[in-house]
């Protein structure tokens, strides 16, 4: 067996930091990889195409003709760099008008086109998105405070058209910083925790439910969830899937990087552990068919079973209703992973942004903390899931082994836990 993967990727970045505005020249990377199976394993060889034309004889005829079509466009994102730079400058100006000391901006546009040719199929795919990451800094009575938000759009044109809503977002960020000070200490011990819809706390389910259900982890017996396939671990209203077909402010693709059609995979369905995420290799090892999750960082890397858009399925109610009957708790808006033990399910996350819940309402912000626990205990502790689902694109991507950041996204309504464990970080 042999197959070919061909890729063209164009990336444009504009960054604003305290040192000023930096416009990165758009980069264009083109290349291809061939995989060949041999007794006892498989090898991959990759080649970067540095010139505008594909060298004669580099690929078989039926692959070469389609690869040339893929490689033909030159730099396209450069045409809109001036307009995109104007968006960043306006947001920085708006932040200052609203009372911010500074606004950090990372704006990235990506246009990736791929071709997969195997023994039984030829497929092409195109993935485009524009991401913007914002961090406001404001001087308050507690000192200098900061707040982070991000947004995603199908392409740069729609991001630029969304300038008015991005300006409103910056204003709300600055206002929240000033209204929610002074900052209180992070609580210590077990307490009710609520994740709001579409927030950066969505990475919790990516880490705790997604990585343990990736096919290679399952195949080597390293998953605390896979040991319990078909068993109940949460209430019947808890369902979590990985769905590359969503596409609304989320990562989406029609075909994975092995030419298999994308489809949603239930990681947990109605509280019961469901199916692993599979590429061709892990599917063979587990005796299943691939399910559209064989993903590559690029042509220089072989495919691995990876997440795409990890989503908590909506149930009923909304954030306000989930908080209403809590005399006290913590509303966690932003988490980043600290550690995840895939075999035991033990985890910890840095709490970057959170607010006290007092008498059913959000109160003052708290200082950074650490949220810890065990995956099985946390899933069993979910006692409410809202219907107010929103998506969030992970601007920094997801790393696995030595395969550098891969675009992923999260979807989540409001989610309430009876208790999770917290302690101050610093």
mmCIF file of C-alpha atoms in Angstrom, residues 48-207:
data_model
loop_
_atom_site.group_PDB
_atom_site.id
_atom_site.type_symbol
_atom_site.label_atom_id
_atom_site.label_comp_id
_atom_site.label_asym_id
_atom_site.label_seq_id
_atom_site.Cartn_x
_atom_site.Cartn_y
_atom_site.Cartn_z
ATOM 1 C CA UNK A 48 9.336 20.548 0.265
ATOM 2 C CA UNK A 49 8.708 22.290 -3.057
ATOM 3 C CA UNK A 50 10.772 25.464 -2.913
ATOM 4 C CA UNK A 51 10.081 26.736 -6.421
ATOM 5 C CA UNK A 52 6.882 27.591 -8.233
ATOM 6 C CA UNK A 53 6.943 24.420 -10.302
ATOM 7 C CA UNK A 54 6.867 20.774 -9.332
ATOM 8 C CA UNK A 55 10.023 18.958 -10.476
ATOM 9 C CA UNK A 56 9.442 16.577 -13.389
ATOM 10 C CA UNK A 57 8.967 12.987 -12.252
ATOM 11 C CA UNK A 58 8.579 13.911 -8.597
ATOM 12 C CA UNK A 59 5.105 12.375 -8.398
ATOM 13 C CA UNK A 60 3.179 9.791 -10.426
ATOM 14 C CA UNK A 61 1.338 11.299 -13.386
ATOM 15 C CA UNK A 62 -2.170 11.221 -11.913
ATOM 16 C CA UNK A 63 -0.913 12.822 -8.695
ATOM 17 C CA UNK A 64 1.404 15.357 -10.356
ATOM 18 C CA UNK A 65 -1.278 16.983 -12.507
ATOM 19 C CA UNK A 66 -3.532 17.638 -9.518
ATOM 20 C CA UNK A 67 -0.588 18.727 -7.360
ATOM 21 C CA UNK A 68 0.366 21.370 -9.937
ATOM 22 C CA UNK A 69 -3.154 22.794 -9.769
ATOM 23 C CA UNK A 70 -2.888 22.939 -5.983
ATOM 24 C CA UNK A 71 0.509 24.657 -6.065
ATOM 25 C CA UNK A 72 -0.319 27.173 -8.828
ATOM 26 C CA UNK A 73 -1.755 30.092 -6.803
ATOM 27 C CA UNK A 74 0.898 32.471 -5.538
ATOM 28 C CA UNK A 75 0.597 34.587 -2.406
ATOM 29 C CA UNK A 76 -3.034 35.658 -2.061
ATOM 30 C CA UNK A 77 -3.340 36.911 1.533
ATOM 31 C CA UNK A 78 -0.833 39.701 0.874
ATOM 32 C CA UNK A 79 -3.463 41.585 -1.132
ATOM 33 C CA UNK A 80 -5.510 42.334 1.989
ATOM 34 C CA UNK A 81 -2.675 43.035 4.438
ATOM 35 C CA UNK A 82 -3.284 46.797 4.458
ATOM 36 C CA UNK A 83 -6.984 46.458 5.294
ATOM 37 C CA UNK A 84 -6.266 43.893 7.997
ATOM 38 C CA UNK A 85 -3.586 46.116 9.522
ATOM 39 C CA UNK A 86 -6.220 48.867 9.691
ATOM 40 C CA UNK A 87 -8.458 46.604 11.816
ATOM 41 C CA UNK A 88 -5.662 46.050 14.334
ATOM 42 C CA UNK A 89 -4.834 49.761 14.543
ATOM 43 C CA UNK A 90 -8.484 50.652 15.118
ATOM 44 C CA UNK A 91 -8.865 48.085 17.919
ATOM 45 C CA UNK A 92 -5.744 49.397 19.652
ATOM 46 C CA UNK A 93 -7.091 52.937 19.396
ATOM 47 C CA UNK A 94 -10.497 51.848 20.722
ATOM 48 C CA UNK A 95 -8.907 50.129 23.720
ATOM 49 C CA UNK A 96 -7.063 53.312 24.649
ATOM 50 C CA UNK A 97 -10.255 55.358 24.278
ATOM 51 C CA UNK A 98 -12.016 52.920 26.621
ATOM 52 C CA UNK A 99 -9.311 53.326 29.280
ATOM 53 C CA UNK A 100 -6.938 50.420 28.658
ATOM 54 C CA UNK A 101 -3.229 50.843 29.250
ATOM 55 C CA UNK A 102 -2.467 48.574 26.317
ATOM 56 C CA UNK A 103 -3.990 46.017 23.950
ATOM 57 C CA UNK A 104 -2.067 42.980 22.688
ATOM 58 C CA UNK A 105 -3.333 41.618 19.373
ATOM 59 C CA UNK A 106 -2.491 38.502 17.413
ATOM 60 C CA UNK A 107 -4.321 38.239 14.091
ATOM 61 C CA UNK A 108 -3.648 35.183 11.950
ATOM 62 C CA UNK A 109 -5.110 34.142 8.580
ATOM 63 C CA UNK A 110 -4.603 30.610 7.273
ATOM 64 C CA UNK A 111 -5.454 29.146 3.876
ATOM 65 C CA UNK A 112 -4.616 25.438 3.627
ATOM 66 C CA UNK A 113 -5.333 23.281 0.564
ATOM 67 C CA UNK A 114 -4.676 19.558 0.530
ATOM 68 C CA UNK A 115 -4.786 16.612 -1.836
ATOM 69 C CA UNK A 116 -4.834 12.971 -0.776
ATOM 70 C CA UNK A 117 -4.340 10.176 -3.278
ATOM 71 C CA UNK A 118 -4.610 6.555 -2.148
ATOM 72 C CA UNK A 119 -5.210 3.217 -3.774
ATOM 73 C CA UNK A 120 -8.975 3.718 -3.840
ATOM 74 C CA UNK A 121 -9.653 7.467 -3.574
ATOM 75 C CA UNK A 122 -8.528 10.944 -4.606
ATOM 76 C CA UNK A 123 -9.852 13.800 -2.431
ATOM 77 C CA UNK A 124 -9.136 17.506 -2.055
ATOM 78 C CA UNK A 125 -9.966 19.786 0.841
ATOM 79 C CA UNK A 126 -9.590 23.465 1.718
ATOM 80 C CA UNK A 127 -9.482 24.871 5.246
ATOM 81 C CA UNK A 128 -9.594 28.628 5.722
ATOM 82 C CA UNK A 129 -9.925 30.617 8.902
ATOM 83 C CA UNK A 130 -8.999 33.935 10.453
ATOM 84 C CA UNK A 131 -8.278 34.156 14.182
ATOM 85 C CA UNK A 132 -7.876 37.161 16.425
ATOM 86 C CA UNK A 133 -6.558 37.028 19.973
ATOM 87 C CA UNK A 134 -6.977 40.068 22.235
ATOM 88 C CA UNK A 135 -5.463 40.810 25.635
ATOM 89 C CA UNK A 136 -6.369 44.043 27.383
ATOM 90 C CA UNK A 137 -4.177 45.551 30.098
ATOM 91 C CA UNK A 138 -5.641 48.109 32.507
ATOM 92 C CA UNK A 139 -4.330 49.923 35.563
ATOM 93 C CA UNK A 140 -6.744 49.425 38.465
ATOM 94 C CA UNK A 141 -6.759 49.844 42.243
ATOM 95 C CA UNK A 142 -5.263 46.328 42.472
ATOM 96 C CA UNK A 143 -2.446 47.120 40.043
ATOM 97 C CA UNK A 144 -2.149 46.151 36.394
ATOM 98 C CA UNK A 145 -4.773 43.590 35.409
ATOM 99 C CA UNK A 146 -5.275 41.769 32.113
ATOM 100 C CA UNK A 147 -8.083 39.966 30.316
ATOM 101 C CA UNK A 148 -7.955 37.618 27.305
ATOM 102 C CA UNK A 149 -10.519 36.886 24.592
ATOM 103 C CA UNK A 150 -10.436 35.477 21.060
ATOM 104 C CA UNK A 151 -12.712 35.150 18.035
ATOM 105 C CA UNK A 152 -12.675 33.160 14.806
ATOM 106 C CA UNK A 153 -14.080 33.781 11.330
ATOM 107 C CA UNK A 154 -14.256 31.716 8.131
ATOM 108 C CA UNK A 155 -11.791 34.059 6.395
ATOM 109 C CA UNK A 156 -10.117 37.449 6.628
ATOM 110 C CA UNK A 157 -12.853 39.243 4.704
ATOM 111 C CA UNK A 158 -15.464 38.328 7.298
ATOM 112 C CA UNK A 159 -13.120 39.208 10.139
ATOM 113 C CA UNK A 160 -12.614 42.665 8.674
ATOM 114 C CA UNK A 161 -16.377 43.067 8.239
ATOM 115 C CA UNK A 162 -16.799 42.245 11.938
ATOM 116 C CA UNK A 163 -14.791 45.291 13.092
ATOM 117 C CA UNK A 164 -17.790 46.921 14.878
ATOM 118 C CA UNK A 165 -18.435 43.805 16.995
ATOM 119 C CA UNK A 166 -14.717 43.466 17.737
ATOM 120 C CA UNK A 167 -14.657 47.083 18.918
ATOM 121 C CA UNK A 168 -17.599 46.309 21.215
ATOM 122 C CA UNK A 169 -15.745 43.249 22.532
ATOM 123 C CA UNK A 170 -12.685 45.376 23.392
ATOM 124 C CA UNK A 171 -14.883 47.916 25.184
ATOM 125 C CA UNK A 172 -16.550 45.171 27.249
ATOM 126 C CA UNK A 173 -13.161 43.705 28.188
ATOM 127 C CA UNK A 174 -11.865 47.034 29.458
ATOM 128 C CA UNK A 175 -15.105 47.744 31.320
ATOM 129 C CA UNK A 176 -15.035 44.313 32.990
ATOM 130 C CA UNK A 177 -11.469 44.891 34.193
ATOM 131 C CA UNK A 178 -12.419 48.180 35.844
ATOM 132 C CA UNK A 179 -15.745 46.981 37.265
ATOM 133 C CA UNK A 180 -14.462 43.709 38.739
ATOM 134 C CA UNK A 181 -11.649 45.062 40.907
ATOM 135 C CA UNK A 182 -10.336 44.710 43.519
ATOM 136 C CA UNK A 183 -9.491 41.065 42.801
ATOM 137 C CA UNK A 184 -10.152 38.597 45.625
ATOM 138 C CA UNK A 185 -8.070 35.545 46.557
ATOM 139 C CA UNK A 186 -8.693 32.266 44.771
ATOM 140 C CA UNK A 187 -10.718 29.986 47.073
ATOM 141 C CA UNK A 188 -9.240 26.814 48.538
ATOM 142 C CA UNK A 189 -10.988 23.435 48.708
ATOM 143 C CA UNK A 190 -13.955 21.746 46.997
ATOM 144 C CA UNK A 191 -16.764 23.944 45.716
ATOM 145 C CA UNK A 192 -19.362 24.194 42.914
ATOM 146 C CA UNK A 193 -17.850 25.282 39.604
ATOM 147 C CA UNK A 194 -19.618 26.615 36.499
ATOM 148 C CA UNK A 195 -18.151 26.934 33.006
ATOM 149 C CA UNK A 196 -19.891 29.607 30.891
ATOM 150 C CA UNK A 197 -20.793 28.875 27.250
ATOM 151 C CA UNK A 198 -18.116 29.255 24.575
ATOM 152 C CA UNK A 199 -15.365 30.120 27.030
ATOM 153 C CA UNK A 200 -11.740 29.080 27.210
ATOM 154 C CA UNK A 201 -12.726 26.623 29.929
ATOM 155 C CA UNK A 202 -13.785 24.423 26.978
ATOM 156 C CA UNK A 203 -10.248 23.032 26.904
ATOM 157 C CA UNK A 204 -11.253 21.020 30.011
ATOM 158 C CA UNK A 205 -13.238 18.509 27.934
ATOM 159 C CA UNK A 206 -10.592 18.498 25.200
ATOM 160 C CA UNK A 207 -8.015 17.330 27.741
#
